[in-house]
PDB file of C-alpha atoms and ligand atoms in Angstrom:
ATOM      1  CA  MET A 143      74.228  96.990  62.992  1.00 64.00           C
ATOM      2  CA  SER A 144      77.743  96.150  61.815  1.00 90.00           C
ATOM      3  CA  GLU A 145      77.727  92.569  60.593  1.00 96.00           C
ATOM      4  CA  LEU A 146      79.770  93.597  57.545  1.00 98.00           C
ATOM      5  CA  ALA A 147      82.129  96.108  59.160  1.00 98.00           C
ATOM      6  CA  GLY A 148      85.493  96.298  57.425  1.00 97.00           C
ATOM      7  CA  GLN A 149      84.184  94.524  54.309  1.00 98.00           C
ATOM      8  CA  VAL A 150      84.257  95.859  50.745  1.00 98.00           C
ATOM      9  CA  ALA A 151      81.254  95.209  48.525  1.00 99.00           C
ATOM     10  CA  VAL A 152      80.729  95.803  44.792  1.00 99.00           C
ATOM     11  CA  VAL A 153      77.173  96.117  43.464  1.00 99.00           C
ATOM     12  CA  THR A 154      76.504  96.448  39.726  1.00 99.00           C
ATOM     13  CA  GLY A 155      73.497  98.359  38.467  1.00 98.00           C
ATOM     14  CA  ALA A 156      73.426 100.246  41.781  1.00 98.00           C
ATOM     15  CA  GLY A 157      72.227 103.524  40.289  1.00 98.00           C
ATOM     16  CA  ARG A 158      68.573 102.793  40.992  1.00 97.00           C
ATOM     17  CA  GLY A 159      65.980 100.101  41.706  1.00 96.00           C
ATOM     18  CA  ILE A 160      67.014  96.812  43.334  1.00 97.00           C
ATOM     19  CA  GLY A 161      70.751  97.556  43.052  1.00 98.00           C
ATOM     20  CA  ARG A 162      70.327 100.809  45.000  1.00 98.00           C
ATOM     21  CA  ALA A 163      68.317  99.051  47.734  1.00 98.00           C
ATOM     22  CA  VAL A 164      70.949  96.290  47.979  1.00 98.00           C
ATOM     23  CA  ALA A 165      73.776  98.847  48.183  1.00 99.00           C
ATOM     24  CA  LYS A 166      71.934 100.772  50.912  1.00 98.00           C
ATOM     25  CA  ARG A 167      71.188  97.636  52.916  1.00 98.00           C
ATOM     26  CA  ILE A 168      74.753  96.292  52.767  1.00 98.00           C
ATOM     27  CA  ALA A 169      76.130  99.735  53.688  1.00 98.00           C
ATOM     28  CA  ARG A 170      73.831  99.771  56.727  1.00 98.00           C
ATOM     29  CA  GLU A 171      75.675  96.659  57.925  1.00 98.00           C
ATOM     30  CA  GLY A 172      78.926  98.588  57.851  1.00 98.00           C
ATOM     31  CA  ALA A 173      80.452  97.509  54.501  1.00 98.00           C
ATOM     32  CA  LEU A 174      82.040 100.037  52.178  1.00 98.00           C
ATOM     33  CA  VAL A 175      79.944  99.735  49.029  1.00 99.00           C
ATOM     34  CA  VAL A 176      81.292 100.469  45.559  1.00 99.00           C
ATOM     35  CA  CYS A 177      78.151 101.418  43.643  1.00 99.00           C
ATOM     36  CA  THR A 178      78.737 100.738  39.954  1.00 99.00           C
ATOM     37  CA  ASP A 179      76.460 101.431  37.012  1.00 99.00           C
ATOM     38  CA  VAL A 180      76.529 102.331  33.332  1.00 98.00           C
ATOM     39  CA  MET A 181      74.720 105.533  34.324  1.00 98.00           C
ATOM     40  CA  ASP A 182      75.825 107.933  37.065  1.00 98.00           C
ATOM     41  CA  PRO A 183      75.270 106.193  40.447  1.00 98.00           C
ATOM     42  CA  SER A 184      76.072 109.313  42.536  1.00 98.00           C
ATOM     43  CA  GLU A 185      72.485 109.642  43.836  1.00 98.00           C
ATOM     44  CA  THR A 186      72.831 106.229  45.461  1.00 98.00           C
ATOM     45  CA  VAL A 187      76.210 107.201  46.921  1.00 98.00           C
ATOM     46  CA  GLU A 188      74.693 110.418  48.347  1.00 98.00           C
ATOM     47  CA  ILE A 189      71.769 108.524  49.919  1.00 98.00           C
ATOM     48  CA  ILE A 190      74.147 106.065  51.594  1.00 98.00           C
ATOM     49  CA  SER A 191      76.448 108.858  52.804  1.00 98.00           C
ATOM     50  CA  LYS A 192      73.493 110.802  54.273  1.00 98.00           C
ATOM     51  CA  ASP A 193      72.481 107.591  56.037  1.00 97.00           C
ATOM     52  CA  GLY A 194      75.954 107.493  57.678  1.00 97.00           C
ATOM     53  CA  GLY A 195      77.264 104.705  55.430  1.00 98.00           C
ATOM     54  CA  ALA A 196      80.410 104.450  53.302  1.00 98.00           C
ATOM     55  CA  ALA A 197      80.038 104.330  49.528  1.00 98.00           C
ATOM     56  CA  GLU A 198      81.726 105.366  46.336  1.00 98.00           C
ATOM     57  CA  GLY A 199      80.510 105.415  42.749  1.00 98.00           C
ATOM     58  CA  MET A 200      82.076 104.046  39.548  1.00 98.00           C
ATOM     59  CA  VAL A 201      80.684 104.284  36.025  1.00 98.00           C
ATOM     60  CA  PHE A 202      81.319 101.391  33.660  1.00 98.00           C
ATOM     61  CA  ASP A 203      79.468  98.964  31.423  1.00 98.00           C
ATOM     62  CA  VAL A 204      79.519  95.317  32.575  1.00 98.00           C
ATOM     63  CA  THR A 205      79.756  94.192  28.950  1.00 98.00           C
ATOM     64  CA  SER A 206      83.160  95.831  28.492  1.00 98.00           C
ATOM     65  CA  ALA A 207      85.784  93.343  29.697  1.00 98.00           C
ATOM     66  CA  GLU A 208      88.492  96.009  29.575  1.00 98.00           C
ATOM     67  CA  ALA A 209      86.475  98.522  31.628  1.00 98.00           C
ATOM     68  CA  VAL A 210      85.502  95.823  34.148  1.00 99.00           C
ATOM     69  CA  ASP A 211      89.083  94.584  34.579  1.00 98.00           C
ATOM     70  CA  ASP A 212      90.325  98.166  35.103  1.00 98.00           C
ATOM     71  CA  ALA A 213      87.557  98.868  37.620  1.00 98.00           C
ATOM     72  CA  VAL A 214      88.135  95.666  39.639  1.00 98.00           C
ATOM     73  CA  LYS A 215      91.870  96.332  39.641  1.00 98.00           C
ATOM     74  CA  SER A 216      91.412  99.872  40.887  1.00 98.00           C
ATOM     75  CA  ILE A 217      88.925  98.827  43.614  1.00 98.00           C
ATOM     76  CA  HIS A 218      91.380  96.159  44.787  1.00 98.00           C
ATOM     77  CA  GLU A 219      94.317  98.577  44.725  1.00 98.00           C
ATOM     78  CA  ARG A 220      92.389 101.235  46.688  1.00 98.00           C
ATOM     79  CA  HIS A 221      90.836  98.966  49.328  1.00 98.00           C
ATOM     80  CA  GLY A 222      93.056  95.857  49.380  1.00 98.00           C
ATOM     81  CA  ARG A 223      90.147  93.396  49.239  1.00 98.00           C
ATOM     82  CA  ILE A 224      86.731  92.588  47.755  1.00 98.00           C
ATOM     83  CA  ASP A 225      84.450  90.603  50.043  1.00 98.00           C
ATOM     84  CA  ILE A 226      81.074  90.826  48.335  1.00 99.00           C
ATOM     85  CA  LEU A 227      80.017  90.967  44.691  1.00 99.00           C
ATOM     86  CA  VAL A 228      76.363  91.449  43.728  1.00 99.00           C
ATOM     87  CA  ASN A 229      75.763  90.929  39.995  1.00 99.00           C
ATOM     88  CA  ASN A 230      72.568  92.938  39.668  1.00 98.00           C
ATOM     89  CA  ALA A 231      72.872  94.903  36.398  1.00 98.00           C
ATOM     90  CA  GLY A 232      70.199  93.713  33.996  1.00 98.00           C
ATOM     91  CA  ILE A 233      67.765  94.745  31.294  1.00 97.00           C
ATOM     92  CA  THR A 234      64.648  93.482  29.536  1.00 96.00           C
ATOM     93  CA  ARG A 235      63.836  93.680  25.830  1.00 97.00           C
ATOM     94  CA  ASP A 236      60.488  91.867  25.819  1.00 96.00           C
ATOM     95  CA  GLN A 237      59.106  90.460  22.597  1.00 97.00           C
ATOM     96  CA  LEU A 238      57.460  87.257  21.408  1.00 98.00           C
ATOM     97  CA  LEU A 239      60.097  84.950  19.982  1.00 98.00           C
ATOM     98  CA  VAL A 240      58.721  85.052  16.435  1.00 98.00           C
ATOM     99  CA  ARG A 241      59.119  88.845  16.409  1.00 98.00           C
ATOM    100  CA  MET A 242      62.320  89.075  18.411  1.00 98.00           C
ATOM    101  CA  LYS A 243      65.189  90.828  16.666  1.00 98.00           C
ATOM    102  CA  PRO A 244      68.573  89.127  17.015  1.00 98.00           C
ATOM    103  CA  GLU A 245      69.783  92.335  18.575  1.00 98.00           C
ATOM    104  CA  GLU A 246      67.135  92.102  21.342  1.00 98.00           C
ATOM    105  CA  TRP A 247      68.252  88.549  22.092  1.00 98.00           C
ATOM    106  CA  ARG A 248      71.943  89.471  22.096  1.00 98.00           C
ATOM    107  CA  GLN A 249      71.642  92.649  24.206  1.00 98.00           C
ATOM    108  CA  VAL A 250      69.813  90.866  27.012  1.00 98.00           C
ATOM    109  CA  LEU A 251      72.203  87.906  27.069  1.00 99.00           C
ATOM    110  CA  ALA A 252      75.212  90.221  26.826  1.00 98.00           C
ATOM    111  CA  ILE A 253      74.287  92.316  29.870  1.00 99.00           C
ATOM    112  CA  ASN A 254      72.440  89.832  32.091  1.00 98.00           C
ATOM    113  CA  LEU A 255      74.619  86.764  31.586  1.00 99.00           C
ATOM    114  CA  ASP A 256      77.897  87.669  29.865  1.00 98.00           C
ATOM    115  CA  GLY A 257      78.108  90.706  32.172  1.00 98.00           C
ATOM    116  CA  ALA A 258      77.999  88.440  35.220  1.00 99.00           C
ATOM    117  CA  PHE A 259      80.814  86.305  33.778  1.00 98.00           C
ATOM    118  CA  THR A 260      82.923  89.373  32.961  1.00 98.00           C
ATOM    119  CA  MET A 261      82.465  90.866  36.449  1.00 98.00           C
ATOM    120  CA  THR A 262      82.842  87.625  38.383  1.00 99.00           C
ATOM    121  CA  GLN A 263      86.056  86.318  36.805  1.00 98.00           C
ATOM    122  CA  PRO A 264      88.475  88.975  38.096  1.00 98.00           C
ATOM    123  CA  VAL A 265      86.639  89.264  41.448  1.00 99.00           C
ATOM    124  CA  ALA A 266      86.672  85.473  41.953  1.00 98.00           C
ATOM    125  CA  ARG A 267      90.447  85.436  41.481  1.00 98.00           C
ATOM    126  CA  ILE A 268      90.778  88.023  44.284  1.00 98.00           C
ATOM    127  CA  MET A 269      88.354  86.156  46.558  1.00 98.00           C
ATOM    128  CA  MET A 270      90.173  82.857  45.972  1.00 98.00           C
ATOM    129  CA  ARG A 271      93.429  84.454  47.076  1.00 98.00           C
ATOM    130  CA  GLN A 272      91.676  85.920  50.131  1.00 98.00           C
ATOM    131  CA  ARG A 273      90.106  82.531  50.843  1.00 98.00           C
ATOM    132  CA  SER A 274      86.819  84.303  51.533  1.00 98.00           C
ATOM    133  CA  GLY A 275      84.026  85.986  49.620  1.00 98.00           C
ATOM    134  CA  ARG A 276      80.323  86.104  48.794  1.00 98.00           C
ATOM    135  CA  ILE A 277      78.945  86.306  45.283  1.00 99.00           C
ATOM    136  CA  VAL A 278      75.217  86.851  44.690  1.00 99.00           C
ATOM    137  CA  GLY A 279      73.544  87.027  41.269  1.00 99.00           C
ATOM    138  CA  ILE A 280      70.156  88.671  40.861  1.00 99.00           C
ATOM    139  CA  SER A 281      68.305  86.175  38.681  1.00 98.00           C
ATOM    140  CA  SER A 282      64.491  86.078  38.358  1.00 98.00           C
ATOM    141  CA  VAL A 283      61.638  83.611  38.896  1.00 98.00           C
ATOM    142  CA  VAL A 284      61.187  83.987  35.150  1.00 98.00           C
ATOM    143  CA  GLY A 285      64.418  81.975  34.826  1.00 98.00           C
ATOM    144  CA  LEU A 286      62.690  79.152  36.753  1.00 98.00           C
ATOM    145  CA  MET A 287      59.143  79.258  35.380  1.00 97.00           C
ATOM    146  CA  GLY A 288      59.451  80.941  31.961  1.00 97.00           C
ATOM    147  CA  ASN A 289      57.263  83.800  30.726  1.00 95.00           C
ATOM    148  CA  ALA A 290      55.730  84.486  27.315  1.00 96.00           C
ATOM    149  CA  GLY A 291      57.468  87.432  25.685  1.00 97.00           C
ATOM    150  CA  GLN A 292      60.665  86.908  27.650  1.00 97.00           C
ATOM    151  CA  CYS A 293      62.580  84.061  25.943  1.00 98.00           C
ATOM    152  CA  ASN A 294      65.722  86.204  25.929  1.00 98.00           C
ATOM    153  CA  TYR A 295      65.346  87.356  29.536  1.00 98.00           C
ATOM    154  CA  ALA A 296      64.353  83.892  30.860  1.00 98.00           C
ATOM    155  CA  ALA A 297      67.313  82.306  29.071  1.00 99.00           C
ATOM    156  CA  SER A 298      69.690  84.868  30.607  1.00 99.00           C
ATOM    157  CA  LYS A 299      68.272  84.394  34.124  1.00 99.00           C
ATOM    158  CA  ALA A 300      68.197  80.561  33.856  1.00 99.00           C
ATOM    159  CA  GLY A 301      71.785  80.781  32.571  1.00 99.00           C
ATOM    160  CA  LEU A 302      72.752  82.802  35.637  1.00 99.00           C
ATOM    161  CA  ILE A 303      71.370  80.024  37.850  1.00 99.00           C
ATOM    162  CA  GLY A 304      73.462  77.352  36.086  1.00 99.00           C
ATOM    163  CA  PHE A 305      76.475  79.651  36.363  1.00 99.00           C
ATOM    164  CA  THR A 306      75.806  80.089  40.093  1.00 99.00           C
ATOM    165  CA  LYS A 307      75.477  76.382  40.841  1.00 99.00           C
ATOM    166  CA  SER A 308      78.656  75.524  38.890  1.00 99.00           C
ATOM    167  CA  LEU A 309      80.758  78.313  40.356  1.00 99.00           C
ATOM    168  CA  ALA A 310      79.600  77.372  43.855  1.00 99.00           C
ATOM    169  CA  ARG A 311      81.188  73.967  43.305  1.00 98.00           C
ATOM    170  CA  GLU A 312      84.422  75.538  42.021  1.00 98.00           C
ATOM    171  CA  LEU A 313      84.833  78.013  44.878  1.00 98.00           C
ATOM    172  CA  GLY A 314      83.385  76.360  47.974  1.00 98.00           C
ATOM    173  CA  SER A 315      86.698  74.893  49.115  1.00 98.00           C
ATOM    174  CA  ARG A 316      88.262  78.394  48.853  1.00 98.00           C
ATOM    175  CA  GLY A 317      85.816  79.930  51.335  1.00 98.00           C
ATOM    176  CA  VAL A 318      83.701  81.637  48.684  1.00 98.00           C
ATOM    177  CA  THR A 319      79.926  81.144  48.491  1.00 99.00           C
ATOM    178  CA  VAL A 320      77.948  81.720  45.313  1.00 99.00           C
ATOM    179  CA  ASN A 321      74.172  82.090  45.331  1.00 99.00           C
ATOM    180  CA  ALA A 322      71.325  83.612  43.342  1.00 99.00           C
ATOM    181  CA  VAL A 323      68.234  85.525  44.400  1.00 99.00           C
ATOM    182  CA  ALA A 324      65.200  85.110  42.157  1.00 98.00           C
ATOM    183  CA  PRO A 325      62.827  88.054  42.571  1.00 98.00           C
ATOM    184  CA  GLY A 326      59.251  87.961  41.366  1.00 96.00           C
ATOM    185  CA  TYR A 327      57.616  91.236  40.320  1.00 93.00           C
ATOM    186  CA  ILE A 328      59.280  94.078  42.127  1.00 95.00           C
ATOM    187  CA  GLN A 329      58.187  97.679  41.901  1.00 91.00           C
ATOM    188  CA  THR A 330      61.052  99.424  40.074  1.00 85.00           C
ATOM    189  CA  PRO A 331      61.528 101.435  36.851  1.00 78.00           C
ATOM    190  CA  MET A 332      61.841  98.025  35.118  1.00 74.00           C
ATOM    191  CA  THR A 333      58.242  97.062  36.007  1.00 77.00           C
ATOM    192  CA  ASP A 334      56.655 100.541  35.870  1.00 83.00           C
ATOM    193  CA  LYS A 335      55.669  99.713  32.291  1.00 81.00           C
ATOM    194  CA  LEU A 336      52.897  97.276  33.411  1.00 84.00           C
ATOM    195  CA  THR A 337      49.346  98.347  32.482  1.00 88.00           C
ATOM    196  CA  ASP A 338      46.665  98.441  35.230  1.00 89.00           C
ATOM    197  CA  ALA A 339      45.083  95.259  33.774  1.00 91.00           C
ATOM    198  CA  GLN A 340      48.452  93.453  33.801  1.00 86.00           C
ATOM    199  CA  ARG A 341      49.043  94.594  37.360  1.00 88.00           C
ATOM    200  CA  GLU A 342      45.624  93.310  38.559  1.00 90.00           C
ATOM    201  CA  ALA A 343      46.120  89.933  36.828  1.00 89.00           C
ATOM    202  CA  LEU A 344      49.538  89.684  38.419  1.00 88.00           C
ATOM    203  CA  LEU A 345      48.278  90.420  41.917  1.00 92.00           C
ATOM    204  CA  ARG A 346      45.691  87.647  41.540  1.00 93.00           C
ATOM    205  CA  SER A 347      48.485  85.130  40.806  1.00 92.00           C
ATOM    206  CA  LEU A 348      50.468  85.925  43.930  1.00 96.00           C
ATOM    207  CA  ALA A 349      50.142  84.121  47.283  1.00 96.00           C
ATOM    208  CA  ILE A 350      51.032  87.399  49.010  1.00 96.00           C
ATOM    209  CA  PRO A 351      48.926  89.912  47.047  1.00 93.00           C
ATOM    210  CA  ARG A 352      51.319  92.833  46.681  1.00 93.00           C
ATOM    211  CA  LEU A 353      54.191  93.672  44.386  1.00 93.00           C
ATOM    212  CA  GLY A 354      57.556  93.151  46.000  1.00 97.00           C
ATOM    213  CA  THR A 355      59.782  96.073  46.933  1.00 97.00           C
ATOM    214  CA  PRO A 356      63.492  96.493  46.212  1.00 98.00           C
ATOM    215  CA  GLU A 357      63.931  96.302  49.992  1.00 98.00           C
ATOM    216  CA  ASP A 358      62.437  92.774  50.008  1.00 98.00           C
ATOM    217  CA  ILE A 359      65.237  91.704  47.667  1.00 98.00           C
ATOM    218  CA  ALA A 360      67.873  93.621  49.601  1.00 98.00           C
ATOM    219  CA  GLU A 361      66.949  91.691  52.780  1.00 98.00           C
ATOM    220  CA  ALA A 362      67.517  88.364  50.988  1.00 98.00           C
ATOM    221  CA  VAL A 363      70.910  89.521  49.683  1.00 99.00           C
ATOM    222  CA  ALA A 364      71.902  90.823  53.107  1.00 98.00           C
ATOM    223  CA  PHE A 365      71.113  87.436  54.613  1.00 98.00           C
ATOM    224  CA  LEU A 366      73.192  85.547  52.017  1.00 98.00           C
ATOM    225  CA  VAL A 367      76.229  87.815  52.386  1.00 98.00           C
ATOM    226  CA  GLY A 368      75.960  88.025  56.184  1.00 98.00           C
ATOM    227  CA  PRO A 369      77.132  85.569  58.853  1.00 97.00           C
ATOM    228  CA  GLY A 370      73.877  83.585  58.553  1.00 97.00           C
ATOM    229  CA  GLY A 371      74.739  82.658  54.967  1.00 98.00           C
ATOM    230  CA  SER A 372      78.098  81.049  55.658  1.00 98.00           C
ATOM    231  CA  TYR A 373      76.944  77.440  54.968  1.00 98.00           C
ATOM    232  CA  ILE A 374      74.670  78.300  52.032  1.00 98.00           C
ATOM    233  CA  THR A 375      76.038  77.970  48.501  1.00 99.00           C
ATOM    234  CA  GLY A 376      74.730  77.055  45.049  1.00 99.00           C
ATOM    235  CA  THR A 377      71.153  77.946  45.992  1.00 98.00           C
ATOM    236  CA  VAL A 378      68.457  80.095  44.457  1.00 98.00           C
ATOM    237  CA  LEU A 379      66.463  82.087  46.988  1.00 98.00           C
ATOM    238  CA  ASN A 380      63.000  82.672  45.549  1.00 98.00           C
ATOM    239  CA  VAL A 381      61.647  86.067  46.732  1.00 98.00           C
ATOM    240  CA  SER A 382      58.451  86.353  44.768  1.00 98.00           C
ATOM    241  CA  GLY A 383      55.515  86.469  47.184  1.00 97.00           C
ATOM    242  CA  GLY A 384      54.588  82.991  46.013  1.00 97.00           C
ATOM    243  CA  LEU A 385      54.391  83.871  42.297  1.00 96.00           C
ATOM    244  CA  TYR A 386      56.300  80.662  41.716  1.00 94.00           C
ATOM    245  CA  THR A 387      56.564  77.944  44.366  1.00 93.00           C
TER     246      THR A 387
HETATM  247  P1  NAD B 161      66.425  98.851  36.835  1.00 51.11           P
HETATM  248  O1  NAD B 161      66.268  98.973  35.384  1.00 51.11           O
HETATM  249  O2  NAD B 161      65.685  99.771  37.756  1.00 51.11           O
HETATM  250  O3  NAD B 161      67.958  98.879  37.235  1.00 51.11           O
HETATM  251  C1  NAD B 161      68.951  98.186  36.522  1.00 51.11           C
HETATM  252  C2  NAD B 161      70.241  98.940  36.632  1.00 51.11           C
HETATM  253  O4  NAD B 161      71.208  98.249  35.856  1.00 51.11           O
HETATM  254  C3  NAD B 161      70.142 100.346  36.059  1.00 51.11           C
HETATM  255  O5  NAD B 161      70.634 101.291  36.990  1.00 51.11           O
HETATM  256  C4  NAD B 161      70.947 100.290  34.783  1.00 51.11           C
HETATM  257  O6  NAD B 161      71.583 101.506  34.441  1.00 51.11           O
HETATM  258  C5  NAD B 161      71.950  99.211  35.133  1.00 51.11           C
HETATM  259  N1  NAD B 161      72.544  98.639  33.930  1.00 51.11           N
HETATM  260  C6  NAD B 161      71.886  98.284  32.784  1.00 51.11           C
HETATM  261  N2  NAD B 161      72.751  97.871  31.847  1.00 51.11           N
HETATM  262  C7  NAD B 161      73.981  97.939  32.407  1.00 51.11           C
HETATM  263  C8  NAD B 161      75.302  97.651  31.937  1.00 51.11           C
HETATM  264  N3  NAD B 161      75.517  97.206  30.706  1.00 51.11           N
HETATM  265  N4  NAD B 161      76.349  97.855  32.787  1.00 51.11           N
HETATM  266  C9  NAD B 161      76.135  98.300  34.042  1.00 51.11           C
HETATM  267  N5  NAD B 161      74.914  98.605  34.531  1.00 51.11           N
HETATM  268  C10 NAD B 161      73.860  98.420  33.718  1.00 51.11           C
HETATM  269  O7  NAD B 161      66.024  97.331  37.143  1.00 51.11           O
HETATM  270  P2  NAD B 161      65.703  96.575  38.514  1.00 51.11           P
HETATM  271  O8  NAD B 161      64.280  96.234  38.484  1.00 51.11           O
HETATM  272  O9  NAD B 161      66.281  97.285  39.688  1.00 51.11           O
HETATM  273  O10 NAD B 161      66.491  95.224  38.212  1.00 51.11           O
HETATM  274  C11 NAD B 161      67.734  94.874  38.842  1.00 51.11           C
HETATM  275  C12 NAD B 161      67.975  93.399  38.590  1.00 51.11           C
HETATM  276  O11 NAD B 161      66.904  92.632  39.150  1.00 51.11           O
HETATM  277  C13 NAD B 161      68.037  93.026  37.110  1.00 51.11           C
HETATM  278  O12 NAD B 161      69.028  92.052  36.889  1.00 51.11           O
HETATM  279  C14 NAD B 161      66.682  92.441  36.855  1.00 51.11           C
HETATM  280  O13 NAD B 161      66.671  91.543  35.785  1.00 51.11           O
HETATM  281  C15 NAD B 161      66.394  91.759  38.155  1.00 51.11           C
HETATM  282  N6  NAD B 161      64.971  91.533  38.403  1.00 51.11           N
HETATM  283  C16 NAD B 161      64.093  92.549  38.498  1.00 51.11           C
HETATM  284  C17 NAD B 161      62.755  92.281  38.719  1.00 51.11           C
HETATM  285  C18 NAD B 161      61.728  93.353  38.831  1.00 51.11           C
HETATM  286  O14 NAD B 161      60.537  93.037  38.955  1.00 51.11           O
HETATM  287  N7  NAD B 161      62.072  94.636  38.853  1.00 51.11           N
HETATM  288  C19 NAD B 161      62.332  90.964  38.842  1.00 51.11           C
HETATM  289  C20 NAD B 161      63.260  89.931  38.739  1.00 51.11           C
HETATM  290  C21 NAD B 161      64.575  90.224  38.527  1.00 51.11           C
END
């Protein structure tokens, strides 16, 4: 498969979990994938290389505007273009609102929402000049339906959806699409913390009674950034096994 041959993709939070699966899937389509993370993403790069794909790793924090600007500049200088941006880096700091520390609120908003702004701004400028590009944000069904214990996380993911819909309207005439994918519960280090009882209750609430896989999300992203996604912008693709319909 080579739907994305010659394209340059940037995936944040690509060191593990959903970001790694997305990076692998896009690389399989022939794109060169810059795997970025605040921790060392070299394992993802090695996996892609062994698979015959093209990838490189970069370490930076999406909350540092200076580091992000330097990274985007250097990617653009090295490769001459950026065709795909996947804003995937994200964290949870779950707590009931009445017990939530301001720091837990701020950290989640800073990485999940401000991080997407910081990454997207310099990349959008490049894509506008190219008159082509695909931007995908990894939101969550929690941003659509809410979830007790996740006011901070839900606010960040709902914010990302508003950001997506607005930016889609700003960039559509420049050949750039902007969409979000809203995963349900996906088996990754982020959800490994669920107790057996929580897991069983969760499975009962799904239309398709299994946890999602990072690959399920990667397929949705690959569709949106591929040729089939060319007339889709400002949407939220719900990939949750029917957790929220
Ligand atoms: P994960 O914790 O396995 O991976 C997140 C990655 O983001 C990590 O590699 C981490 O190092 C990186 N990261 C964290 N802070 C960063 C920062 N400041 N700068 C750069 N990178 C940073 O989580 P995951 O489950 O793979 O989640 C990926 C995305 O999918 C997140 O945005 C998450 O909110 C979203 N999501 C996950 C689920 C799920 O069930 N796992 C459900 C809905 C949405």
